[in-house]
Amino acid sequence: MISFYHVTKRYPQGFDALKNVTFEIPRGDMIFLTGHSGAGKSTLLRLIAVIERSTHGKIMIDGEDVNKISRGRIPYFRRKIGFVFQSPRLLMDQSVFDNVALPLVIAGYSRRDITRRVRAALDKVSLLRKESAYPITLSGGEQQRVGIARSVVSKPTILVADEPTGNLDPKLSREIMLLFRQFNQFGVTVLIATHDITLIRQMRSRVLTLQNGSLVFSNTTDFSSTVDNGQ
Amino acid sequence: MRNNFHSNAVVHSKKHSFRTAANRRVDRRTATHGELIRITQWLGSGAGRYLLVILAGIEAFTRPLFAPLKRILRKWAAWHLQVIFSSIGKLAETPLTTLMTASVIGIALALPAGLYVLLENAQEISHGWEDTAQISLFLKIDKTDDDARAIARTLRKHPVLERVDVITRSQALAEYQQLSGFQTLFNALDVENPLPSVLVLYPAPAYTNLIAVQQIVEELKKRDDVEIAQFDLQWLKRLYTMMELIQRVILGLAVLLALGVLLIIGNTIRLGIQNRREEIEITKLFGATNAFIRRPFLYTGLWYGLLGGVIAWFLVSVFFGLLHGPLNRLAALYYTDFPPIFPGIDTLFILLCAGGVLGLVGSWVAVGWQLGAIEPS
Ligand SMILES: Nc1ncnc2c1ncn2[C@@H]1O[C@H](COP(=O)(O)OP(=O)(O)OP(=O)(O)O)[C@@H](O)[C@H]1O
Ligand SMILES: [Mg+2]
């Protein structure tokens, strides 16, 4: 589903944030991306969302060569991907319902479909009763859940999250990870960047570890030792 | 006299047209009835049946083509309606700011519009003065009064001239003596009458426009019994030229102010885009096309322009409303009266069009300029 072949990303200032990274994530997988601060996790996710373009190498996502996507195609390409950010990045002047509805409105769904799907997504993150509230009135965890509902409401094939639990307490973090796991079980390919090692250990998923822009570890089974190595 | 004749003619022609209209209506009714019968007959015939079969075929063939098209259109309309309502709602949330911006646009539009309406009315009024056009024909001094009457007779046959008055030499002298008070002087000097005969020509209503009159004058000047052919409305011609000049000035002013409106709307939209930068980035991340992001801003620009147009119309109306009283008092001094000047619905329409187009163009430029620079991060 997501394949990187010898991908290098050099920022205009001349800094190589990713160096010769190669990996492959099969459809329906749930993968954690880890590494120290500044290792290049966010950069990797930005390449997937075509926010940045790679300097060298080839990136294939859902059968599309990302480097060859035209500017006009980018919006439609991005509709295949749901994003969750560290800060939820909600629209503060719009209700929870309208925030979650955004991807559907963009894609041009009918009013009836929008209502049905938004309710379903909000129900999944147990926030249905808050649908007409404004984000300001929600707690940090609730806001993050609204962001997650927004990212899955249009049923993307890929879900990308950049430190979704960055500023949440451990219990809430676990709940949110379980939520991602649920989506994964519905067939969504999930890629989560985090440096929460304990959480990764609990989740028992495959891990990609970056160090100074290079992929140092990619494992599927024995994670307790590798994560320690990655430290 | 002329007025009387005019109104008679109007009444007559009205009666006439009424009668013919009634006739025509009856004719048409019978005609359609006849056609209907003919069409049904024709449909029953072979050729008609063929045509029906072909039409049905086309219908069946195009239905699967048009159904998705209809669906797309309906979806498209729903999108636009949604954006229309939300953009109006956003503007209504901050009524004072909206009204202030729209007022600036309104004032900028009202200035050239008001001047233009004023000019148009002045033009209309001065066209009315053309009716008073008259040509004074000073005959050569050796022409006698009888000669003058003879010339008048031939001129009267000219279709261009409605009336020809003769002022004989003696009449001219009497008039002059009366006006100047030199009655006794001429008698005392016992000189010969120094004044020529004068013919006063009134062009027919159809020929009172300046160019036609000018032509008549040129023609008359060529006659060898004419000393001077003088057209008394030279000043009107100068006025027209002046008006043309003023029209240019107004046009230039309008272009400048339109540019100002573009800048106002462009800047307002630019600020709106900057305030919603984060929102734009997020919508882009979730797959919004540039058209999607542009749409609410274009509508906002359009609303500003239209609102500005309405305000401009209101301002112009108020301005002329205030002007009406003094203008009429002035007119009363000249023993005429001005019809009340009021910017009509056509002016409103033009103002709305101008405002709308400027709003769209201004926001289009602002959005096009800014949108490329905003990419999600
Ligand atoms: N837009 C940019 N321009 C230049 N350099 C950048 C840019 N974004 C990131 N970098 C650099 O690239 C490197 C990797 O950054 P990145 O954000 O991918 O790290 P990260 O793994 O997400 O770190 P963190 O865990 O702190 O979020 C960093 O050293 C950073 O300084
Ligand atoms: Mg990061």
PDB file of N, CA, C and O in Angstrom, chain A residues 52-95:
ATOM      1  N   GLU A  52       5.275  17.543   1.058  1.00  0.00           N
ATOM      2  CA  GLU A  52       6.627  17.704   0.526  1.00  0.00           C
ATOM      3  C   GLU A  52       6.833  16.671  -0.569  1.00  0.00           C
ATOM      4  O   GLU A  52       6.123  15.660  -0.610  1.00  0.00           O
ATOM      5  N   ARG A  53       7.795  16.957  -1.442  1.00  0.00           N
ATOM      6  CA  ARG A  53       8.144  15.976  -2.474  1.00  0.00           C
ATOM      7  C   ARG A  53       9.552  15.457  -2.187  1.00  0.00           C
ATOM      8  O   ARG A  53      10.400  16.213  -1.708  1.00  0.00           O
ATOM      9  N   SER A  54       9.765  14.185  -2.483  1.00  0.00           N
ATOM     10  CA  SER A  54      11.075  13.609  -2.190  1.00  0.00           C
ATOM     11  C   SER A  54      12.116  14.133  -3.176  1.00  0.00           C
ATOM     12  O   SER A  54      11.790  14.518  -4.303  1.00  0.00           O
ATOM     13  N   THR A  55      13.367  14.182  -2.720  1.00  0.00           N
ATOM     14  CA  THR A  55      14.456  14.654  -3.583  1.00  0.00           C
ATOM     15  C   THR A  55      14.920  13.524  -4.502  1.00  0.00           C
ATOM     16  O   THR A  55      15.164  13.741  -5.687  1.00  0.00           O
ATOM     17  N   HIS A  56      15.067  12.332  -3.927  1.00  0.00           N
ATOM     18  CA  HIS A  56      15.427  11.155  -4.721  1.00  0.00           C
ATOM     19  C   HIS A  56      14.510  10.017  -4.328  1.00  0.00           C
ATOM     20  O   HIS A  56      13.878  10.061  -3.282  1.00  0.00           O
ATOM     21  N   GLY A  57      14.504   8.984  -5.156  1.00  0.00           N
ATOM     22  CA  GLY A  57      13.766   7.791  -4.820  1.00  0.00           C
ATOM     23  C   GLY A  57      12.340   7.821  -5.318  1.00  0.00           C
ATOM     24  O   GLY A  57      11.898   8.800  -5.928  1.00  0.00           O
ATOM     25  N   LYS A  58      11.660   6.722  -5.036  1.00  0.00           N
ATOM     26  CA  LYS A  58      10.310   6.549  -5.573  1.00  0.00           C
ATOM     27  C   LYS A  58       9.360   6.199  -4.436  1.00  0.00           C
ATOM     28  O   LYS A  58       9.690   5.383  -3.571  1.00  0.00           O
ATOM     29  N   ILE A  59       8.214   6.820  -4.442  1.00  0.00           N
ATOM     30  CA  ILE A  59       7.201   6.527  -3.429  1.00  0.00           C
ATOM     31  C   ILE A  59       5.932   6.083  -4.149  1.00  0.00           C
ATOM     32  O   ILE A  59       5.398   6.816  -4.984  1.00  0.00           O
ATOM     33  N   MET A  60       5.473   4.870  -3.821  1.00  0.00           N
ATOM     34  CA  MET A  60       4.227   4.383  -4.413  1.00  0.00           C
ATOM     35  C   MET A  60       3.181   4.296  -3.309  1.00  0.00           C
ATOM     36  O   MET A  60       3.425   3.696  -2.260  1.00  0.00           O
ATOM     37  N   ILE A  61       2.022   4.908  -3.558  1.00  0.00           N
ATOM     38  CA  ILE A  61       0.951   4.836  -2.569  1.00  0.00           C
ATOM     39  C   ILE A  61      -0.340   4.449  -3.278  1.00  0.00           C
ATOM     40  O   ILE A  61      -0.756   5.139  -4.218  1.00  0.00           O
ATOM     41  N   ASP A  62      -0.898   3.335  -2.852  1.00  0.00           N
ATOM     42  CA  ASP A  62      -2.122   2.817  -3.445  1.00  0.00           C
ATOM     43  C   ASP A  62      -1.993   2.782  -4.972  1.00  0.00           C
ATOM     44  O   ASP A  62      -2.901   3.182  -5.690  1.00  0.00           O
ATOM     45  N   GLY A  63      -0.829   2.324  -5.434  1.00  0.00           N
ATOM     46  CA  GLY A  63      -0.619   2.147  -6.866  1.00  0.00           C
ATOM     47  C   GLY A  63      -0.281   3.422  -7.620  1.00  0.00           C
ATOM     48  O   GLY A  63      -0.155   3.400  -8.840  1.00  0.00           O
ATOM     49  N   GLU A  64      -0.135   4.555  -6.915  1.00  0.00           N
ATOM     50  CA  GLU A  64       0.198   5.798  -7.608  1.00  0.00           C
ATOM     51  C   GLU A  64       1.622   6.231  -7.275  1.00  0.00           C
ATOM     52  O   GLU A  64       2.026   6.195  -6.114  1.00  0.00           O
ATOM     53  N   ASP A  65       2.351   6.620  -8.298  1.00  0.00           N
ATOM     54  CA  ASP A  65       3.697   7.142  -8.091  1.00  0.00           C
ATOM     55  C   ASP A  65       3.583   8.602  -7.645  1.00  0.00           C
ATOM     56  O   ASP A  65       3.226   9.476  -8.427  1.00  0.00           O
ATOM     57  N   VAL A  66       3.867   8.829  -6.377  1.00  0.00           N
ATOM     58  CA  VAL A  66       3.607  10.132  -5.774  1.00  0.00           C
ATOM     59  C   VAL A  66       4.395  11.252  -6.463  1.00  0.00           C
ATOM     60  O   VAL A  66       3.907  12.369  -6.616  1.00  0.00           O
ATOM     61  N   ASN A  67       5.586  10.939  -6.918  1.00  0.00           N
ATOM     62  CA  ASN A  67       6.407  11.970  -7.563  1.00  0.00           C
ATOM     63  C   ASN A  67       5.829  12.416  -8.901  1.00  0.00           C
ATOM     64  O   ASN A  67       6.205  13.463  -9.413  1.00  0.00           O
ATOM     65  N   LYS A  68       4.964  11.583  -9.443  1.00  0.00           N
ATOM     66  CA  LYS A  68       4.439  11.918 -10.771  1.00  0.00           C
ATOM     67  C   LYS A  68       3.035  12.512 -10.694  1.00  0.00           C
ATOM     68  O   LYS A  68       2.422  12.784 -11.717  1.00  0.00           O
ATOM     69  N   ILE A  69       2.534  12.700  -9.484  1.00  0.00           N
ATOM     70  CA  ILE A  69       1.183  13.261  -9.343  1.00  0.00           C
ATOM     71  C   ILE A  69       1.212  14.753  -9.706  1.00  0.00           C
ATOM     72  O   ILE A  69       2.059  15.504  -9.228  1.00  0.00           O
ATOM     73  N   SER A  70       0.272  15.147 -10.549  1.00  0.00           N
ATOM     74  CA  SER A  70       0.223  16.556 -10.952  1.00  0.00           C
ATOM     75  C   SER A  70      -0.436  17.382  -9.855  1.00  0.00           C
ATOM     76  O   SER A  70      -1.140  16.847  -8.993  1.00  0.00           O
ATOM     77  N   ARG A  71      -0.219  18.670  -9.913  1.00  0.00           N
ATOM     78  CA  ARG A  71      -0.808  19.558  -8.900  1.00  0.00           C
ATOM     79  C   ARG A  71      -2.321  19.432  -8.845  1.00  0.00           C
ATOM     80  O   ARG A  71      -2.921  19.447  -7.780  1.00  0.00           O
ATOM     81  N   GLY A  72      -2.921  19.313 -10.016  1.00  0.00           N
ATOM     82  CA  GLY A  72      -4.381  19.234 -10.067  1.00  0.00           C
ATOM     83  C   GLY A  72      -4.915  17.936  -9.476  1.00  0.00           C
ATOM     84  O   GLY A  72      -6.051  17.869  -9.016  1.00  0.00           O
ATOM     85  N   ARG A  73      -4.079  16.892  -9.490  1.00  0.00           N
ATOM     86  CA  ARG A  73      -4.509  15.587  -9.009  1.00  0.00           C
ATOM     87  C   ARG A  73      -4.374  15.480  -7.485  1.00  0.00           C
ATOM     88  O   ARG A  73      -5.062  14.681  -6.846  1.00  0.00           O
ATOM     89  N   ILE A  74      -3.498  16.295  -6.912  1.00  0.00           N
ATOM     90  CA  ILE A  74      -3.178  16.183  -5.481  1.00  0.00           C
ATOM     91  C   ILE A  74      -4.421  16.171  -4.587  1.00  0.00           C
ATOM     92  O   ILE A  74      -4.549  15.304  -3.721  1.00  0.00           O
ATOM     93  N   PRO A  75      -5.377  17.118  -4.766  1.00  0.00           N
ATOM     94  CA  PRO A  75      -6.551  17.098  -3.886  1.00  0.00           C
ATOM     95  C   PRO A  75      -7.264  15.756  -3.892  1.00  0.00           C
ATOM     96  O   PRO A  75      -7.634  15.244  -2.829  1.00  0.00           O
ATOM     97  N   TYR A  76      -7.422  15.170  -5.088  1.00  0.00           N
ATOM     98  CA  TYR A  76      -8.153  13.910  -5.181  1.00  0.00           C
ATOM     99  C   TYR A  76      -7.334  12.777  -4.566  1.00  0.00           C
ATOM    100  O   TYR A  76      -7.872  11.873  -3.930  1.00  0.00           O
ATOM    101  N   PHE A  77      -6.021  12.857  -4.745  1.00  0.00           N
ATOM    102  CA  PHE A  77      -5.158  11.864  -4.137  1.00  0.00           C
ATOM    103  C   PHE A  77      -5.270  11.921  -2.609  1.00  0.00           C
ATOM    104  O   PHE A  77      -5.360  10.899  -1.936  1.00  0.00           O
ATOM    105  N   ARG A  78      -5.297  13.145  -2.063  1.00  0.00           N
ATOM    106  CA  ARG A  78      -5.324  13.296  -0.604  1.00  0.00           C
ATOM    107  C   ARG A  78      -6.618  12.776   0.006  1.00  0.00           C
ATOM    108  O   ARG A  78      -6.667  12.482   1.205  1.00  0.00           O
ATOM    109  N   ARG A  79      -7.671  12.682  -0.810  1.00  0.00           N
ATOM    110  CA  ARG A  79      -8.938  12.187  -0.264  1.00  0.00           C
ATOM    111  C   ARG A  79      -8.861  10.713   0.109  1.00  0.00           C
ATOM    112  O   ARG A  79      -9.741  10.200   0.798  1.00  0.00           O
ATOM    113  N   LYS A  80      -7.803  10.019  -0.342  1.00  0.00           N
ATOM    114  CA  LYS A  80      -7.633   8.617   0.024  1.00  0.00           C
ATOM    115  C   LYS A  80      -7.020   8.490   1.407  1.00  0.00           C
ATOM    116  O   LYS A  80      -6.949   7.407   1.956  1.00  0.00           O
ATOM    117  N   ILE A  81      -6.495   9.615   1.917  1.00  0.00           N
ATOM    118  CA  ILE A  81      -5.726   9.565   3.160  1.00  0.00           C
ATOM    119  C   ILE A  81      -6.429  10.390   4.234  1.00  0.00           C
ATOM    120  O   ILE A  81      -6.893  11.495   3.977  1.00  0.00           O
ATOM    121  N   GLY A  82      -6.497   9.809   5.443  1.00  0.00           N
ATOM    122  CA  GLY A  82      -6.999  10.582   6.577  1.00  0.00           C
ATOM    123  C   GLY A  82      -5.829  11.020   7.441  1.00  0.00           C
ATOM    124  O   GLY A  82      -4.886  10.261   7.629  1.00  0.00           O
ATOM    125  N   PHE A  83      -5.898  12.269   7.924  1.00  0.00           N
ATOM    126  CA  PHE A  83      -4.781  12.776   8.733  1.00  0.00           C
ATOM    127  C   PHE A  83      -5.200  13.059  10.156  1.00  0.00           C
ATOM    128  O   PHE A  83      -6.280  13.605  10.399  1.00  0.00           O
ATOM    129  N   VAL A  84      -4.314  12.691  11.081  1.00  0.00           N
ATOM    130  CA  VAL A  84      -4.497  13.100  12.479  1.00  0.00           C
ATOM    131  C   VAL A  84      -3.220  13.810  12.892  1.00  0.00           C
ATOM    132  O   VAL A  84      -2.119  13.337  12.611  1.00  0.00           O
ATOM    133  N   PHE A  85      -3.371  14.965  13.515  1.00  0.00           N
ATOM    134  CA  PHE A  85      -2.190  15.755  13.888  1.00  0.00           C
ATOM    135  C   PHE A  85      -1.991  15.721  15.389  1.00  0.00           C
ATOM    136  O   PHE A  85      -2.891  15.367  16.141  1.00  0.00           O
ATOM    137  N   GLN A  86      -0.789  16.160  15.768  1.00  0.00           N
ATOM    138  CA  GLN A  86      -0.489  16.186  17.201  1.00  0.00           C
ATOM    139  C   GLN A  86      -1.439  17.141  17.921  1.00  0.00           C
ATOM    140  O   GLN A  86      -2.100  16.791  18.890  1.00  0.00           O
ATOM    141  N   SER A  87      -1.515  18.394  17.419  1.00  0.00           N
ATOM    142  CA  SER A  87      -2.583  19.273  17.892  1.00  0.00           C
ATOM    143  C   SER A  87      -3.744  19.022  16.940  1.00  0.00           C
ATOM    144  O   SER A  87      -3.529  18.865  15.761  1.00  0.00           O
ATOM    145  N   PRO A  88      -4.947  18.945  17.467  1.00  0.00           N
ATOM    146  CA  PRO A  88      -6.034  18.438  16.621  1.00  0.00           C
ATOM    147  C   PRO A  88      -6.326  19.275  15.369  1.00  0.00           C
ATOM    148  O   PRO A  88      -6.900  18.783  14.423  1.00  0.00           O
ATOM    149  N   ARG A  89      -5.915  20.544  15.372  1.00  0.00           N
ATOM    150  CA  ARG A  89      -6.142  21.428  14.218  1.00  0.00           C
ATOM    151  C   ARG A  89      -7.614  21.435  13.798  1.00  0.00           C
ATOM    152  O   ARG A  89      -7.951  21.202  12.640  1.00  0.00           O
ATOM    153  N   LEU A  90      -8.468  21.740  14.766  1.00  0.00           N
ATOM    154  CA  LEU A  90      -9.892  21.854  14.437  1.00  0.00           C
ATOM    155  C   LEU A  90     -10.192  23.297  14.040  1.00  0.00           C
ATOM    156  O   LEU A  90      -9.410  24.207  14.344  1.00  0.00           O
ATOM    157  N   LEU A  91     -11.308  23.486  13.364  1.00  0.00           N
ATOM    158  CA  LEU A  91     -11.742  24.841  13.013  1.00  0.00           C
ATOM    159  C   LEU A  91     -12.563  25.376  14.185  1.00  0.00           C
ATOM    160  O   LEU A  91     -13.649  24.875  14.468  1.00  0.00           O
ATOM    161  N   MET A  92     -11.996  26.358  14.874  1.00  0.00           N
ATOM    162  CA  MET A  92     -12.560  26.772  16.152  1.00  0.00           C
ATOM    163  C   MET A  92     -13.907  27.484  16.005  1.00  0.00           C
ATOM    164  O   MET A  92     -14.682  27.542  16.945  1.00  0.00           O
ATOM    165  N   ASP A  93     -14.185  28.031  14.840  1.00  0.00           N
ATOM    166  CA  ASP A  93     -15.449  28.759  14.694  1.00  0.00           C
ATOM    167  C   ASP A  93     -16.554  27.862  14.132  1.00  0.00           C
ATOM    168  O   ASP A  93     -17.591  28.354  13.717  1.00  0.00           O
ATOM    169  N   GLN A  94     -16.280  26.563  14.101  1.00  0.00           N
ATOM    170  CA  GLN A  94     -17.318  25.653  13.600  1.00  0.00           C
ATOM    171  C   GLN A  94     -17.595  24.557  14.616  1.00  0.00           C
ATOM    172  O   GLN A  94     -16.715  24.184  15.392  1.00  0.00           O
ATOM    173  N   SER A  95     -18.821  24.068  14.580  1.00  0.00           N
ATOM    174  CA  SER A  95     -19.235  23.067  15.568  1.00  0.00           C
ATOM    175  C   SER A  95     -18.500  21.753  15.325  1.00  0.00           C
ATOM    176  O   SER A  95     -17.874  21.555  14.280  1.00  0.00           O
TER     177      SER A  95
END
